[in-house]
Amino acid sequence: MNVRPNLCLAAACLLACAPARAEEGMWLFTDPPRAQLKTAHRFELTQAWLDHVMKSCVRVDDEGSGSFVSGDGLLITNHHVGLDSLQKLSTAGKNYARDGFLARTPAEEIKCVDLEVDVLQSIEDVTARVNAGVPAGLDEGAAAAARRKVTSGIEKESRDRTGLRSEVVTLYQGGAYHLYRYHRYTDLRLVFAPEQQAAFFGGDPDNFEYPRYDLDICLFRAYENGQPVHPEHFLKWSKSGAGDGELVFVAGHPGTTDRLLTMPEIEFMRDIRFPLQLDILKRWEVALTAWSARSDENARRAKDDLFGIQNTRKARDGEVAALQDPRFMGARQAAEDNFKARLAARPDCAAALAAYSRIAIAQGITSRTYPRYRYLELGSGFFSDTFAIARELLRAGDERAKPNGDRLKEYADARREELELELFSDKPIYADYEIVKLADSLTDLAARLGFGDPTVQKVLAGKSPRDRAAELILHTQVRDVSFRHRLYDGGAAAVAAAPDPMIELARSIDDEARALRKTVEAQDEVKRQAQAVIGRARFALDGTSSYPDATFTLRLSYGTVKGYEENGAPVAPITDFAGLYRRSDDHHGREPFNLPPRWIAKKAELDLSTPLNFVTTCDIIGGNSGSPTVNRAGEFVGIIFDGNIQSLSADFGYDDIQSRALSVHSAGIIEALRKVFGAESLADELVSGHR
Amino acid sequence: MNVRPNLCLAAACLLACAPARAEEGMWLFTDPPRAQLKTAHRFELTQAWLDHVMKSCVRVDDEGSGSFVSGDGLLITNHHVGLDSLQKLSTAGKNYARDGFLARTPAEEIKCVDLEVDVLQSIEDVTARVNAGVPAGLDEGAAAAARRKVTSGIEKESRDRTGLRSEVVTLYQGGAYHLYRYHRYTDLRLVFAPEQQAAFFGGDPDNFEYPRYDLDICLFRAYENGQPVHPEHFLKWSKSGAGDGELVFVAGHPGTTDRLLTMPEIEFMRDIRFPLQLDILKRWEVALTAWSARSDENARRAKDDLFGIQNTRKARDGEVAALQDPRFMGARQAAEDNFKARLAARPDCAAALAAYSRIAIAQGITSRTYPRYRYLELGSGFFSDTFAIARELLRAGDERAKPNGDRLKEYADARREELELELFSDKPIYADYEIVKLADSLTDLAARLGFGDPTVQKVLAGKSPRDRAAELILHTQVRDVSFRHRLYDGGAAAVAAAPDPMIELARSIDDEARALRKTVEAQDEVKRQAQAVIGRARFALDGTSSYPDATFTLRLSYGTVKGYEENGAPVAPITDFAGLYRRSDDHHGREPFNLPPRWIAKKAELDLSTPLNFVTTCDIIGGNSGSPTVNRAGEFVGIIFDGNIQSLSADFGYDDIQSRALSVHSAGIIEALRKVFGAESLADELVSGHR
């Protein structure tokens, strides 16, 4: 099934490539968009520029990006990327996550608990070595095993030779394999964080929106051997920052994209998965909001769930909006048609064309299965911690008795620690809140699958959803952690011997839920293999003239500082401190538009016309959080912290009409550090590049 | 198709009647549940008791109930029933609706603008006269016309003879006709209202909930010839009010019920109509709540819509909960099965049995049509004032050219004033808010009907829902009232000549929308006729041993003061002032749990153990608002102001497990009048029955 790259390679220059949209792309540092930059922006991208930016960038833990911004090891990322470290450093008396932090002297810098950052040192194309290690004619499973073996060997050899952390990255769905070598820093110390309210000003209402006014930054210093490091490369602070219309770059670690999804797969998201998920999320949001309004204690109990629901709901709404935009979908369709026509013209690419048909068939099966799968296996019909735990106990008993390789993936030995951490968490679970959630989702289950559906009848056991929820929640023992330990340790026999109504409910639907999952996962595997065939054919035809899907490795995006139009009105590209105070005033300083006390106290000292946030057309996605925005000179002009709602289509494709990446402006950072926080020496270090 | 009552009448005593649930029923004063009261409560209902209560009760305008509570013409209803009058009496300087009102002297009592109340004086059975005026063998239309003619004649004759307002009421779906004669009072003067915040304490979060703490009352005095009236009958104020377990009665004007709906009709509500409506309402609620959070001005613009949406959403959720309760539905099914078995045993009732089949077929057609009908004809796909106006202009042009009898009903001459009032209202319509609503509902339309649906494609016109909404809202002229006048006056030709994009959108879907409506309305007519056949057969079999569906005429319900169980915990039947203050404190006095200033100031003077609200098992529904709750002695012990969420099934059937009617307690009213409002003389009048 392998489309070997060399089969189609000769065609690459004969056929016109599907043109990328202006300023589209999360480009490899090894194959940057030199021609586009030269043509559109008269900018010569040099190898020195690339090396400098690459070695100034950092990858933060498993979730974000950042960059060195001083020769004394200072690095900057987002407050929301550093938040986990801020929380771990906080104590009962000192809430750094909420109240911020400033080390006024090196001695005051606090060592983080487990923060690590990687700096990319080199990239090597190992495609030929990897492919040589995978003999032709192997089936998919054997090929994957052979590939894992050869990449592990390459990684080990590299690590042994260089002492650097080495990873073979699969690009272009297997069209290319690159070896990335990183220097890892493990001693990071907290230098500065603003108040969470300044970092996330506007909260959920302003999340994914623009204009914005967030100081979403956090500064750490890298140490080695107890001393600050002096990195060879760091980004110099721009004197003026970015201005309207200016060419800028984003260098960071976009997580994942699905830009090669086929039309049936995207239409499934647009027409089935997202609308259903949104119905469910909005239903839960209303239920939890209404319940929260009835008492402060209710509100406290529902707060985390509600925040997560609102955040996802907003993202999904944005994605649906993008997928319902004929301009966006038309471009996707045209690109697919064009590519399929190119494949059709090449007899040696028949396998890729056939892969499209396999995807369409598999997607059809998944689409028909999806609603039931969502309610029964993904648990949308049983929204409660209690049900989730009951099912975990049930399945742990069944799965752990099987050989490791035969288990559902969440019960594999490799994930045992994660499972047990979750299963034995003593996080409080409130019966009243559980009843509200479960009753609402059982009601929805009955309406969605049909009241007369045999599974629904079995689940409700002759009771109303509300009565059934109350009965299950009040009589189950799974909220008792010691009960969970007993059943987990005792295995399937202990589970079977415990007459727990919630576990019995989970058991009563388990055969059907597992069967639904099996169907969906089988189609996922068909699609994954078919996508790989198509991806490799694409790479064979186009090579590196297109960029690969994001892989949480370093990429370069470019674009311009540029406003846009929304509902017929212009949205200016740059906000300032005056706007921040105005927005707070417009809401009478009420949450989440309240300002921390020192921001109110220091207002008069600020130059309110200083830029605070700005938008660019750069192509970003989750994982880019904390990425530096740099100018032609390779200087730091800002830091990525969000995308606007229109940018939520970025998973599926790029659009530059309204989609924008949001950055904190370099000038705003300096103004706040000096005037609000009195962090003069820190600001001096950023501006001068040295302490 | 008429089942003439006499056909089956002989069977009435031979077959056991389907037993009504304990304390079920909105009974006619002419056929009260004497036997049940005697058996279950050892209470002898006398004619004198009935006459006294009947003549003490009032019907308020078209919306509520009330009662005389002093010999000097004082009458009491709910604040929310009196609200319209309070608003009409308010001025820029005096907001009586919000701040309350107290007339300390007769001279301070303010005459209401257009409030009217009716007091029932007599009831006469005119069934024989009506039936005699409708010759057998007429088709449905001719029979209806003949019936209208004879009832008009009866009403006119009665009015001429007695001078009383006379109405022939159709009971038992036409099984009986009663002539009701009313004395009408047209000079009502405002005496007292509490602050709206005291009347509706807890706002939307506590609406339909219990425990409650609302002083939802309003007092007026009836005048005639410039003097207070001295009604022959008024309710004496109970010394102690109602206590736990006590038998009480509610006498008032329940609006409408649908207790004879067949199972396919109820299942349609449970499985199709309500779930779809809830998906839409929750979607709108989330969209409007999120938009409101972005600015105070947004919140102000969305407030009324949001309140209406939340109120309906809560009611629908309650109804679905009832309909998903197998206990409730099982009882309904058993009753229907039982009745059908009785019909089957009687060859002369074959028409009624056949009517069930006709309903099932008609309901099937409606169920399949409903989603499209809801989105296209009921306008759920076009949530905006702008679309509604555009469609009204379009249809007014088309419909007004037709003979009156051929028009869609909202364009009939009789409703012209209402139509024009709405069409030419200068209520502000905000473009930004309209775009938010329309974009969201177009998004939903596309997801629900399918993005590829030809109508969806036509509606979106090649644009995204958001872009299309912005284009339509920004370019339509229908927000300009003078434009509306021009098109309305100019008729269809003027409408066709105006190239307005919103009107053209309405036109583009009008054929399909009208066709859907025609389908649904044709099935409604089939069902209505079939229901009448069944209803008359039921009356023929059971006579007045069952009660007829509510008709906004005086009815008597009975029940006990009784708590209930919810989520495994008991809910006590009576609340007190201490609970009110505690609930406000629990919310730190934040809206909608804030207390008006004088309530805070006077707290220390109150006996906090005084009962404030209480629940009973009495069978009520909308229209009962303001109904007196009376004790065995016929004394006033409280006033109905709401039902709990479980009572929302009352439209379809009665349930006494959790369903409860909520009253303000008579003792709480006196305590608040004396201690909070310093209305000593008013309290004295209530307690003594005279000024």
mmCIF file of N, CA, C and O in Angstrom, chain B residues 454-509:
data_model
loop_
_atom_site.group_PDB
_atom_site.id
_atom_site.type_symbol
_atom_site.label_atom_id
_atom_site.label_comp_id
_atom_site.label_asym_id
_atom_site.label_seq_id
_atom_site.Cartn_x
_atom_site.Cartn_y
_atom_site.Cartn_z
ATOM 1 N N PRO B 454 -31.500 22.308 -0.680
ATOM 2 C CA PRO B 454 -31.692 23.405 -1.649
ATOM 3 C C PRO B 454 -32.215 24.692 -0.998
ATOM 4 O O PRO B 454 -31.793 25.787 -1.379
ATOM 5 N N THR B 455 -33.125 24.561 -0.022
ATOM 6 C CA THR B 455 -33.636 25.764 0.640
ATOM 7 C C THR B 455 -32.526 26.460 1.427
ATOM 8 O O THR B 455 -32.414 27.689 1.407
ATOM 9 N N VAL B 456 -31.695 25.658 2.114
ATOM 10 C CA VAL B 456 -30.577 26.244 2.860
ATOM 11 C C VAL B 456 -29.637 26.974 1.906
ATOM 12 O O VAL B 456 -29.211 28.101 2.163
ATOM 13 N N GLN B 457 -29.348 26.349 0.788
ATOM 14 C CA GLN B 457 -28.457 26.975 -0.191
ATOM 15 C C GLN B 457 -29.044 28.291 -0.703
ATOM 16 O O GLN B 457 -28.341 29.281 -0.858
ATOM 17 N N LYS B 458 -30.358 28.269 -0.928
ATOM 18 C CA LYS B 458 -31.036 29.485 -1.404
ATOM 19 C C LYS B 458 -30.969 30.575 -0.339
ATOM 20 O O LYS B 458 -30.696 31.736 -0.638
ATOM 21 N N VAL B 459 -31.205 30.185 0.909
ATOM 22 C CA VAL B 459 -31.206 31.155 2.008
ATOM 23 C C VAL B 459 -29.821 31.774 2.178
ATOM 24 O O VAL B 459 -29.681 32.984 2.350
ATOM 25 N N LEU B 460 -28.791 30.943 2.128
ATOM 26 C CA LEU B 460 -27.437 31.450 2.384
ATOM 27 C C LEU B 460 -26.848 32.179 1.166
ATOM 28 O O LEU B 460 -25.927 32.996 1.325
ATOM 29 N N ALA B 461 -27.368 31.876 -0.003
ATOM 30 C CA ALA B 461 -26.961 32.595 -1.207
ATOM 31 C C ALA B 461 -25.446 32.600 -1.391
ATOM 32 O O ALA B 461 -24.852 33.636 -1.731
ATOM 33 N N GLY B 462 -24.830 31.463 -1.125
ATOM 34 C CA GLY B 462 -23.395 31.354 -1.381
ATOM 35 C C GLY B 462 -22.503 31.999 -0.336
ATOM 36 O O GLY B 462 -21.298 32.127 -0.530
ATOM 37 N N LYS B 463 -23.107 32.432 0.781
ATOM 38 C CA LYS B 463 -22.300 33.075 1.827
ATOM 39 C C LYS B 463 -22.333 32.241 3.105
ATOM 40 O O LYS B 463 -23.152 31.357 3.263
ATOM 41 N N SER B 464 -21.443 32.555 4.012
ATOM 42 C CA SER B 464 -21.503 31.906 5.320
ATOM 43 C C SER B 464 -22.696 32.481 6.074
ATOM 44 O O SER B 464 -23.138 33.599 5.787
ATOM 45 N N PRO B 465 -23.239 31.737 7.036
ATOM 46 C CA PRO B 465 -24.364 32.270 7.817
ATOM 47 C C PRO B 465 -24.052 33.645 8.417
ATOM 48 O O PRO B 465 -24.892 34.538 8.415
ATOM 49 N N ARG B 466 -22.848 33.805 8.899
ATOM 50 C CA ARG B 466 -22.490 35.073 9.536
ATOM 51 C C ARG B 466 -22.454 36.225 8.518
ATOM 52 O O ARG B 466 -23.012 37.285 8.755
ATOM 53 N N ASP B 467 -21.813 35.963 7.379
ATOM 54 C CA ASP B 467 -21.742 37.006 6.347
ATOM 55 C C ASP B 467 -23.136 37.310 5.792
ATOM 56 O O ASP B 467 -23.483 38.460 5.533
ATOM 57 N N ARG B 468 -23.917 36.255 5.600
ATOM 58 C CA ARG B 468 -25.263 36.439 5.050
ATOM 59 C C ARG B 468 -26.131 37.241 6.029
ATOM 60 O O ARG B 468 -26.858 38.142 5.626
ATOM 61 N N ALA B 469 -26.016 36.917 7.309
ATOM 62 C CA ALA B 469 -26.790 37.652 8.311
ATOM 63 C C ALA B 469 -26.398 39.128 8.302
ATOM 64 O O ALA B 469 -27.258 40.014 8.311
ATOM 65 N N ALA B 470 -25.106 39.390 8.282
ATOM 66 C CA ALA B 470 -24.648 40.787 8.290
ATOM 67 C C ALA B 470 -25.152 41.513 7.052
ATOM 68 O O ALA B 470 -25.662 42.639 7.128
ATOM 69 N N GLU B 471 -25.045 40.861 5.903
ATOM 70 C CA GLU B 471 -25.496 41.481 4.653
ATOM 71 C C GLU B 471 -26.990 41.815 4.699
ATOM 72 O O GLU B 471 -27.418 42.919 4.364
ATOM 73 N N LEU B 472 -27.774 40.834 5.153
ATOM 74 C CA LEU B 472 -29.232 41.038 5.198
ATOM 75 C C LEU B 472 -29.598 42.158 6.165
ATOM 76 O O LEU B 472 -30.404 43.044 5.842
ATOM 77 N N ILE B 473 -29.027 42.108 7.354
ATOM 78 C CA ILE B 473 -29.405 43.083 8.386
ATOM 79 C C ILE B 473 -28.918 44.486 8.019
ATOM 80 O O ILE B 473 -29.622 45.472 8.231
ATOM 81 N N LEU B 474 -27.720 44.564 7.444
ATOM 82 C CA LEU B 474 -27.182 45.901 7.158
ATOM 83 C C LEU B 474 -27.839 46.541 5.938
ATOM 84 O O LEU B 474 -27.880 47.755 5.819
ATOM 85 N N HIS B 475 -28.361 45.731 5.037
ATOM 86 C CA HIS B 475 -28.905 46.306 3.806
ATOM 87 C C HIS B 475 -30.429 46.398 3.744
ATOM 88 O O HIS B 475 -30.972 47.028 2.856
ATOM 89 N N THR B 476 -31.121 45.740 4.674
ATOM 90 C CA THR B 476 -32.580 45.834 4.639
ATOM 91 C C THR B 476 -33.012 47.222 5.101
ATOM 92 O O THR B 476 -32.311 47.884 5.870
ATOM 93 N N GLN B 477 -34.187 47.635 4.636
ATOM 94 C CA GLN B 477 -34.729 48.923 5.098
ATOM 95 C C GLN B 477 -35.859 48.744 6.098
ATOM 96 O O GLN B 477 -36.448 49.727 6.540
ATOM 97 N N VAL B 478 -36.200 47.513 6.446
ATOM 98 C CA VAL B 478 -37.432 47.309 7.217
ATOM 99 C C VAL B 478 -37.345 47.817 8.648
ATOM 100 O O VAL B 478 -38.356 47.899 9.340
ATOM 101 N N ARG B 479 -36.133 48.168 9.105
ATOM 102 C CA ARG B 479 -36.063 48.762 10.444
ATOM 103 C C ARG B 479 -36.558 50.208 10.447
ATOM 104 O O ARG B 479 -36.789 50.791 11.491
ATOM 105 N N ASP B 480 -36.739 50.749 9.254
ATOM 106 C CA ASP B 480 -37.259 52.120 9.106
ATOM 107 C C ASP B 480 -38.795 52.058 9.074
ATOM 108 O O ASP B 480 -39.390 51.514 8.139
ATOM 109 N N VAL B 481 -39.434 52.634 10.116
ATOM 110 C CA VAL B 481 -40.894 52.508 10.231
ATOM 111 C C VAL B 481 -41.618 53.147 9.042
ATOM 112 O O VAL B 481 -42.634 52.638 8.572
ATOM 113 N N SER B 482 -41.063 54.223 8.517
ATOM 114 C CA SER B 482 -41.743 54.886 7.399
ATOM 115 C C SER B 482 -41.706 53.988 6.149
ATOM 116 O O SER B 482 -42.631 53.974 5.348
ATOM 117 N N PHE B 483 -40.613 53.235 6.004
ATOM 118 C CA PHE B 483 -40.521 52.266 4.901
ATOM 119 C C PHE B 483 -41.620 51.224 5.032
ATOM 120 O O PHE B 483 -42.294 50.865 4.070
ATOM 121 N N ARG B 484 -41.832 50.775 6.278
ATOM 122 C CA ARG B 484 -42.890 49.778 6.503
ATOM 123 C C ARG B 484 -44.255 50.346 6.134
ATOM 124 O O ARG B 484 -45.060 49.681 5.475
ATOM 125 N N HIS B 485 -44.496 51.587 6.556
ATOM 126 C CA HIS B 485 -45.771 52.226 6.216
ATOM 127 C C HIS B 485 -45.959 52.267 4.702
ATOM 128 O O HIS B 485 -47.019 51.947 4.170
ATOM 129 N N ARG B 486 -44.911 52.645 3.991
ATOM 130 C CA ARG B 486 -45.001 52.795 2.547
ATOM 131 C C ARG B 486 -45.357 51.458 1.891
ATOM 132 O O ARG B 486 -46.247 51.384 1.051
ATOM 133 N N LEU B 487 -44.695 50.390 2.332
ATOM 134 C CA LEU B 487 -44.947 49.093 1.711
ATOM 135 C C LEU B 487 -46.309 48.528 2.112
ATOM 136 O O LEU B 487 -47.007 47.933 1.303
ATOM 137 N N TYR B 488 -46.669 48.756 3.362
ATOM 138 C CA TYR B 488 -47.960 48.247 3.840
ATOM 139 C C TYR B 488 -49.087 48.959 3.098
ATOM 140 O O TYR B 488 -50.022 48.328 2.601
ATOM 141 N N ASP B 489 -48.960 50.264 2.998
ATOM 142 C CA ASP B 489 -50.008 51.041 2.318
ATOM 143 C C ASP B 489 -50.041 50.722 0.826
ATOM 144 O O ASP B 489 -51.102 50.696 0.209
ATOM 145 N N GLY B 490 -48.870 50.489 0.252
ATOM 146 C CA GLY B 490 -48.805 50.250 -1.187
ATOM 147 C C GLY B 490 -49.184 48.837 -1.599
ATOM 148 O O GLY B 490 -49.337 48.549 -2.790
ATOM 149 N N GLY B 491 -49.271 47.938 -0.645
ATOM 150 C CA GLY B 491 -49.685 46.567 -0.961
ATOM 151 C C GLY B 491 -48.616 45.789 -1.716
ATOM 152 O O GLY B 491 -47.442 46.196 -1.779
ATOM 153 N N ALA B 492 -49.039 44.656 -2.288
ATOM 154 C CA ALA B 492 -48.105 43.716 -2.911
ATOM 155 C C ALA B 492 -47.244 44.384 -3.985
ATOM 156 O O ALA B 492 -46.056 44.063 -4.124
ATOM 157 N N ALA B 493 -47.821 45.322 -4.732
ATOM 158 C CA ALA B 493 -47.057 45.968 -5.811
ATOM 159 C C ALA B 493 -45.891 46.769 -5.233
ATOM 160 O O ALA B 493 -44.766 46.702 -5.729
ATOM 161 N N ALA B 494 -46.166 47.481 -4.150
ATOM 162 C CA ALA B 494 -45.104 48.269 -3.503
ATOM 163 C C ALA B 494 -44.035 47.359 -2.926
ATOM 164 O O ALA B 494 -42.837 47.654 -3.001
ATOM 165 N N VAL B 495 -44.478 46.240 -2.355
ATOM 166 C CA VAL B 495 -43.514 45.289 -1.780
ATOM 167 C C VAL B 495 -42.629 44.718 -2.885
ATOM 168 O O VAL B 495 -41.407 44.642 -2.755
ATOM 169 N N ALA B 496 -43.275 44.354 -4.010
ATOM 170 C CA ALA B 496 -42.516 43.766 -5.114
ATOM 171 C C ALA B 496 -41.542 44.788 -5.706
ATOM 172 O O ALA B 496 -40.453 44.423 -6.167
ATOM 173 N N ALA B 497 -41.908 46.055 -5.674
ATOM 174 C CA ALA B 497 -41.080 47.099 -6.291
ATOM 175 C C ALA B 497 -39.891 47.486 -5.404
ATOM 176 O O ALA B 497 -38.943 48.120 -5.868
ATOM 177 N N ALA B 498 -39.934 47.089 -4.119
ATOM 178 C CA ALA B 498 -38.848 47.469 -3.208
ATOM 179 C C ALA B 498 -37.788 46.365 -3.200
ATOM 180 O O ALA B 498 -38.070 45.257 -2.772
ATOM 181 N N PRO B 499 -36.603 46.655 -3.679
ATOM 182 C CA PRO B 499 -35.595 45.592 -3.753
ATOM 183 C C PRO B 499 -34.936 45.392 -2.392
ATOM 184 O O PRO B 499 -33.759 45.637 -2.224
ATOM 185 N N ASP B 500 -35.720 44.945 -1.411
ATOM 186 C CA ASP B 500 -35.175 44.787 -0.062
ATOM 187 C C ASP B 500 -34.706 43.345 0.149
ATOM 188 O O ASP B 500 -35.487 42.410 -0.007
ATOM 189 N N PRO B 501 -33.453 43.162 0.534
ATOM 190 C CA PRO B 501 -32.924 41.790 0.594
ATOM 191 C C PRO B 501 -33.639 40.907 1.622
ATOM 192 O O PRO B 501 -33.794 39.707 1.396
ATOM 193 N N MET B 502 -34.078 41.476 2.744
ATOM 194 C CA MET B 502 -34.732 40.641 3.754
ATOM 195 C C MET B 502 -36.116 40.217 3.273
ATOM 196 O O MET B 502 -36.544 39.081 3.494
ATOM 197 N N ILE B 503 -36.824 41.125 2.628
ATOM 198 C CA ILE B 503 -38.132 40.764 2.073
ATOM 199 C C ILE B 503 -37.958 39.716 0.970
ATOM 200 O O ILE B 503 -38.731 38.755 0.878
ATOM 201 N N GLU B 504 -36.919 39.879 0.170
ATOM 202 C CA GLU B 504 -36.686 38.886 -0.892
ATOM 203 C C GLU B 504 -36.333 37.525 -0.305
ATOM 204 O O GLU B 504 -36.721 36.489 -0.838
ATOM 205 N N LEU B 505 -35.611 37.528 0.808
ATOM 206 C CA LEU B 505 -35.336 36.255 1.487
ATOM 207 C C LEU B 505 -36.650 35.607 1.932
ATOM 208 O O LEU B 505 -36.896 34.416 1.699
ATOM 209 N N ALA B 506 -37.505 36.415 2.574
ATOM 210 C CA ALA B 506 -38.794 35.887 3.034
ATOM 211 C C ALA B 506 -39.589 35.350 1.844
ATOM 212 O O ALA B 506 -40.207 34.280 1.907
ATOM 213 N N ARG B 507 -39.533 36.067 0.732
ATOM 214 C CA ARG B 507 -40.274 35.637 -0.460
ATOM 215 C C ARG B 507 -39.716 34.316 -0.995
ATOM 216 O O ARG B 507 -40.463 33.430 -1.405
ATOM 217 N N SER B 508 -38.394 34.193 -0.945
ATOM 218 C CA SER B 508 -37.773 33.011 -1.545
ATOM 219 C C SER B 508 -38.167 31.719 -0.838
ATOM 220 O O SER B 508 -38.100 30.645 -1.420
ATOM 221 N N ILE B 509 -38.558 31.807 0.420
ATOM 222 C CA ILE B 509 -38.949 30.574 1.133
ATOM 223 C C ILE B 509 -40.457 30.530 1.381
ATOM 224 O O ILE B 509 -40.950 29.607 2.021
#
